[in-house]
Tab-separated table of C-alpha atoms in Angstrom:
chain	number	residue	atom	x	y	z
A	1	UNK	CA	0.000	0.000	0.000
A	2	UNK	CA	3.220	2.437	0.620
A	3	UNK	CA	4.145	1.734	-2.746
A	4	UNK	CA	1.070	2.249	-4.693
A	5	UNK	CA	0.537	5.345	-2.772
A	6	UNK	CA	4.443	7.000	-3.364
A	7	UNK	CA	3.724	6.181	-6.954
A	8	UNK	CA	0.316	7.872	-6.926
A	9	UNK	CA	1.713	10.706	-4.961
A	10	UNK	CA	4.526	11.272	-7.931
A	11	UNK	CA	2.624	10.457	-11.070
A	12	UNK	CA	-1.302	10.839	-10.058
A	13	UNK	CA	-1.653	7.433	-11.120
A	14	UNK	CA	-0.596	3.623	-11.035
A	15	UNK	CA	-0.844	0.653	-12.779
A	16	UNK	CA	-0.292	-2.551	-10.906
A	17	UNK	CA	0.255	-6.265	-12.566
A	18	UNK	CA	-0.369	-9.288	-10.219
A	19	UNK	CA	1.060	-12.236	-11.376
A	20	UNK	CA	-0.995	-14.859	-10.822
A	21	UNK	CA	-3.175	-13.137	-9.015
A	22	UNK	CA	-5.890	-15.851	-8.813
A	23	UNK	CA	-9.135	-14.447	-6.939
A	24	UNK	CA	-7.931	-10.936	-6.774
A	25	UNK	CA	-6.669	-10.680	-3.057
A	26	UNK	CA	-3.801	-8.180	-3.861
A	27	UNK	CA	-5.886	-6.293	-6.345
A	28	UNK	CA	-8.638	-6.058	-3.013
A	29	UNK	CA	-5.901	-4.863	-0.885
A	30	UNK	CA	-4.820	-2.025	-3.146
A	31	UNK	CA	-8.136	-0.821	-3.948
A	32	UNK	CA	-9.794	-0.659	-0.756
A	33	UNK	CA	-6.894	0.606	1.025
A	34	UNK	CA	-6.931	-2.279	2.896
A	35	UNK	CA	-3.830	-3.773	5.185
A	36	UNK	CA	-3.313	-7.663	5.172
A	37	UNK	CA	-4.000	-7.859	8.727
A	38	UNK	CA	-7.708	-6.899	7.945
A	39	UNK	CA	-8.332	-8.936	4.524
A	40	UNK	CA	-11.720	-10.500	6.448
A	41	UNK	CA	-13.128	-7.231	7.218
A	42	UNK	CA	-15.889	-6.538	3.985
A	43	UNK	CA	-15.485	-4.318	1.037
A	44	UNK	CA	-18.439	-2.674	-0.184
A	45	UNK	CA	-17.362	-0.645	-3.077
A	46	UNK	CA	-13.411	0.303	-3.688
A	47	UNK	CA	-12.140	3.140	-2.673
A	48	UNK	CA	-11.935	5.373	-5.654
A	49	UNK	CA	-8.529	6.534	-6.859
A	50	UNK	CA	-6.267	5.990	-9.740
A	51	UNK	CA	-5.137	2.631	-9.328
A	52	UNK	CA	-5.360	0.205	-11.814
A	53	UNK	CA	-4.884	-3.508	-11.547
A	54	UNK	CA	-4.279	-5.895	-14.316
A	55	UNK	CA	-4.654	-10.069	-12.742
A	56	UNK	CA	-2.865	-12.155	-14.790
A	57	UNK	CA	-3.527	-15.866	-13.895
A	58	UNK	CA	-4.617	-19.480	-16.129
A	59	UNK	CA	-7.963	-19.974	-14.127
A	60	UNK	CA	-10.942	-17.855	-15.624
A	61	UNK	CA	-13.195	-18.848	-13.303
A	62	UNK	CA	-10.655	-17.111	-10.747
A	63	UNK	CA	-10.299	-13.881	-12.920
A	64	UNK	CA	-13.972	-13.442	-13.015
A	65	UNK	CA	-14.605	-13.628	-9.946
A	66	UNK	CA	-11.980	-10.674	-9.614
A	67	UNK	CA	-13.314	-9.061	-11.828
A	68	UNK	CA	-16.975	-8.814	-10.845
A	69	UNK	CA	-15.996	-8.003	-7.344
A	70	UNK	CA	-13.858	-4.922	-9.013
A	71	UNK	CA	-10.648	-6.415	-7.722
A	72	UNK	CA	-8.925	-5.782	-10.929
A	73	UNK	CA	-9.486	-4.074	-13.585
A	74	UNK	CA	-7.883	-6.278	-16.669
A	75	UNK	CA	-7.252	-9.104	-17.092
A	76	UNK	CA	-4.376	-11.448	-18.781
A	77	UNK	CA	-5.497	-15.326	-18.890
A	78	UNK	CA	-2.946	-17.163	-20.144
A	79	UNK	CA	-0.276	-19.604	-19.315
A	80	UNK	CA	2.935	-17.417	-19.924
A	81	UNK	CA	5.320	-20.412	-18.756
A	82	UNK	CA	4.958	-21.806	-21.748
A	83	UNK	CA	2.712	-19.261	-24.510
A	84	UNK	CA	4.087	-15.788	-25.734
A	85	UNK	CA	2.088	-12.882	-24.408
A	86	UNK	CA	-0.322	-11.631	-27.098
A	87	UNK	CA	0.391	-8.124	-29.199
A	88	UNK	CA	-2.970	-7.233	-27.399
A	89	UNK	CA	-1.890	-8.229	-23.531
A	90	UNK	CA	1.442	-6.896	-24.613
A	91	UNK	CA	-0.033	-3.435	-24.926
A	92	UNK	CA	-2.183	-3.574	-22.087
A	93	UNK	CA	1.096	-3.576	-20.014
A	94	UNK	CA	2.471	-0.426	-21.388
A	95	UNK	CA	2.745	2.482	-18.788
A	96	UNK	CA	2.916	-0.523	-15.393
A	97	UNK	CA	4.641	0.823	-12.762
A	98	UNK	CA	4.608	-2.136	-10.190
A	99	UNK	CA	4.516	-5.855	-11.070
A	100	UNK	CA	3.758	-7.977	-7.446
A	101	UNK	CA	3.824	-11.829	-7.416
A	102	UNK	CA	3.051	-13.033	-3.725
A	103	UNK	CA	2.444	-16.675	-3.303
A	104	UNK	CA	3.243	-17.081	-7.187
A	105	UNK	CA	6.426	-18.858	-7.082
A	106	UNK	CA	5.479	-22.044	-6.725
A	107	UNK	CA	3.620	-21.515	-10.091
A	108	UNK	CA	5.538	-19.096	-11.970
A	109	UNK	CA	9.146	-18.495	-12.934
A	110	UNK	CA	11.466	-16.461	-15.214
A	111	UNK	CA	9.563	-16.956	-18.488
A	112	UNK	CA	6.789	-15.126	-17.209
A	113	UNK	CA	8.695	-12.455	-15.578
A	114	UNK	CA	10.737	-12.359	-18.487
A	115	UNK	CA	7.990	-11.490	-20.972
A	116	UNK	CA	6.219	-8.946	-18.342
A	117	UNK	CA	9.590	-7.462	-18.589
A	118	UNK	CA	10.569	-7.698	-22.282
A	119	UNK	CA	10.004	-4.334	-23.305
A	120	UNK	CA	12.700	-1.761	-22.234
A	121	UNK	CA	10.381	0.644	-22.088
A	122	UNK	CA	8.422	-1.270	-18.784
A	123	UNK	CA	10.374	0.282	-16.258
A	124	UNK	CA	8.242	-0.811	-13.271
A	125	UNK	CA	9.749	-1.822	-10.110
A	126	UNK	CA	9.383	-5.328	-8.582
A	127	UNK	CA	7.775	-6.206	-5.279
A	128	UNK	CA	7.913	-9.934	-4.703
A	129	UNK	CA	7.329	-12.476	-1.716
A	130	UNK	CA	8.655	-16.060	-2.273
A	131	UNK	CA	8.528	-18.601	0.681
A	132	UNK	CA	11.303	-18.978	2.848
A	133	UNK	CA	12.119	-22.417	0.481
A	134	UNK	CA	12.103	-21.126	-2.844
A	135	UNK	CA	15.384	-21.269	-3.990
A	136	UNK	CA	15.907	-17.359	-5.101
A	137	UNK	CA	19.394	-18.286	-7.161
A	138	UNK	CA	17.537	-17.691	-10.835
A	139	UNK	CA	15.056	-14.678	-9.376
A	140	UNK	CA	17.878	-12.772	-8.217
A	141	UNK	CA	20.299	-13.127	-10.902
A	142	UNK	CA	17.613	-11.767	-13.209
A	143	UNK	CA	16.982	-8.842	-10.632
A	144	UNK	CA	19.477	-8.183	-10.594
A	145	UNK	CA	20.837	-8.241	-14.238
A	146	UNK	CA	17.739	-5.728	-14.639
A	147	UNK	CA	17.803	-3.227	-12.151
A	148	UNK	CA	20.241	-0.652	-10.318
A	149	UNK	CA	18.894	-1.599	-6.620
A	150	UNK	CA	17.471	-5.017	-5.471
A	151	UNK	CA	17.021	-5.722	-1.663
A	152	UNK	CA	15.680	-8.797	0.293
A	153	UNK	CA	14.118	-8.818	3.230
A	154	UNK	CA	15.948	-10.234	6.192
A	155	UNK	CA	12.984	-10.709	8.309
A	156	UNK	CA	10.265	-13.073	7.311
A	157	UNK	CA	6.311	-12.818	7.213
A	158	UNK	CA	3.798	-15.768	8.462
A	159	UNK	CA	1.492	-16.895	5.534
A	160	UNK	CA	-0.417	-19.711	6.748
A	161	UNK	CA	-0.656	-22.536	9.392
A	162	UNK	CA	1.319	-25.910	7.554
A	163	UNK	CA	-1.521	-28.859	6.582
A	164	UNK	CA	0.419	-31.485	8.288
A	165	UNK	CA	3.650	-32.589	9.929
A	166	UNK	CA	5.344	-33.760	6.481
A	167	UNK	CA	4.384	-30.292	4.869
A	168	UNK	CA	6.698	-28.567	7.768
A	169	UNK	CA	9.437	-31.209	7.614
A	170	UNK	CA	9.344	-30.686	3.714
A	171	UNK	CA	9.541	-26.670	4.156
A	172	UNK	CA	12.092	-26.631	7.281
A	173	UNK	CA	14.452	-28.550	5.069
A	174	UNK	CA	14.097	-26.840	1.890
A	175	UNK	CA	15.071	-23.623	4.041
A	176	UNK	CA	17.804	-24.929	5.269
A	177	UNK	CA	19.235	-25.882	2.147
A	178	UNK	CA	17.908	-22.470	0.022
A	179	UNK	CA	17.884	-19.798	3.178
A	180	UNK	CA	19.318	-20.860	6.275
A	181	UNK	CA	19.346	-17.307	7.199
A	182	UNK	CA	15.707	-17.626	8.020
A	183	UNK	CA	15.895	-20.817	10.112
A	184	UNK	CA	15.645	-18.858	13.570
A	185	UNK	CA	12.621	-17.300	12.937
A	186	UNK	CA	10.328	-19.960	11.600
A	187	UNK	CA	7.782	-21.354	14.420
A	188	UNK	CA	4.569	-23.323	13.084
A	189	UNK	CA	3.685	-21.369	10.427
A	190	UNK	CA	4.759	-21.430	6.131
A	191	UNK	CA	6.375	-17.913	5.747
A	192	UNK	CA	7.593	-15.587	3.136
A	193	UNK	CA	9.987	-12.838	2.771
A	194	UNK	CA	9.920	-10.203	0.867
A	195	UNK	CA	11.792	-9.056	-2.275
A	196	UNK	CA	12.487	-5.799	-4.130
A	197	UNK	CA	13.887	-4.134	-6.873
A	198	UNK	CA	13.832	-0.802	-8.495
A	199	UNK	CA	15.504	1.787	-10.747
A	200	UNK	CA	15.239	-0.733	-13.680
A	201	UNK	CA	18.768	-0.724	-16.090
A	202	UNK	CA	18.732	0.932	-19.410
């Protein structure tokens, strides 16, 4: 929310693209105002300002739903792992000035990220959170190949209860093998930390 509203503050506007945004729960956050800590409480109608929020995702039935709740505003549905973006979505990403992924890489990797960024003249800035497993080797070396400043969190943020004992063993040791870093501060819960990069390269 800090973000969106420094970049409404400088240019009046902002255009956001979730990656895989599925039901719209980032696209709700931004356009209600709304912190995490509250995403039970009920929206109504968004709060008006000049945020816009493209979803890209593969399930329609998730976009819709996004989209008739006025969670986004555009939508991409398409599988861009392994299909090129069309001239038409390609356009409709001119002007973004944020592309967020949270939760999306255990679906989504560089191909995608490398076509949202393929243009030189997409200069947004990257806010990311990846679970404390994901191995981040490939997403920072393209980070940072791409822009002046990247950072990493070195705290980490709870996500969700795990489903069972094997899901935590599974986690715990992909942690210690990708971020051991991180080890101390994981309790009983799947966590994430948080990625970001700006002042993109020319």
């Amino acid at each position: 929310l800090a973000k969106v509203d420094s970049i409404l503050l400088e240019r009046g506007e902002c255009q956001v693209v979730d990656v895989a945004c599925s039901y719209g729960f980032n696209g709700r956050i931004i356009k209600n105002e709304m912190p995490y800590e509250s995403f039970l409480q009920k929206c109504l109608t968004p709060t008006v300002k000049k945020a816009t929020v493209i979803g890209t995702d593969i399930s329609s039935n998730a976009l819709d739903n996004a989209l008739k709740h006025h969670y986004i505003d555009h939508v991409i549905c398409q599988d861009l792992e392994n299909s090129c973006l069309t001239p038409e979505h390609t356009e409709l990403l001119r002007g973004t000035d944020l592309v967020i992924a949270s939760g999306a890489f255990s679906y989504v990797g560089m191909p995608t990220l490398k076509q949202i960024y393929a243009s030189p003249a997409n200069t947004a800035d990257f806010m990311g959170w990846p679970v404390c497993s994901y191995d981040k080797t490939e997403l920072m070396d393209f980070l940072n190949g791409l822009f002046h400043k990247v950072e990493v969190s070195a705290a980490v943020s709870p996500m969700r209860t795990f489903t069972c004992q094997q899901e935590k063993e599974t986690f715990l040791s992909a942690v210690n093998v990708h971020n051991p870093e991180y080890m101390e501060q994981l309790e009983d819960h799947l966590c994430v930390f948080q990625v970001t990069a700006s002042g993109r390269r020319s």
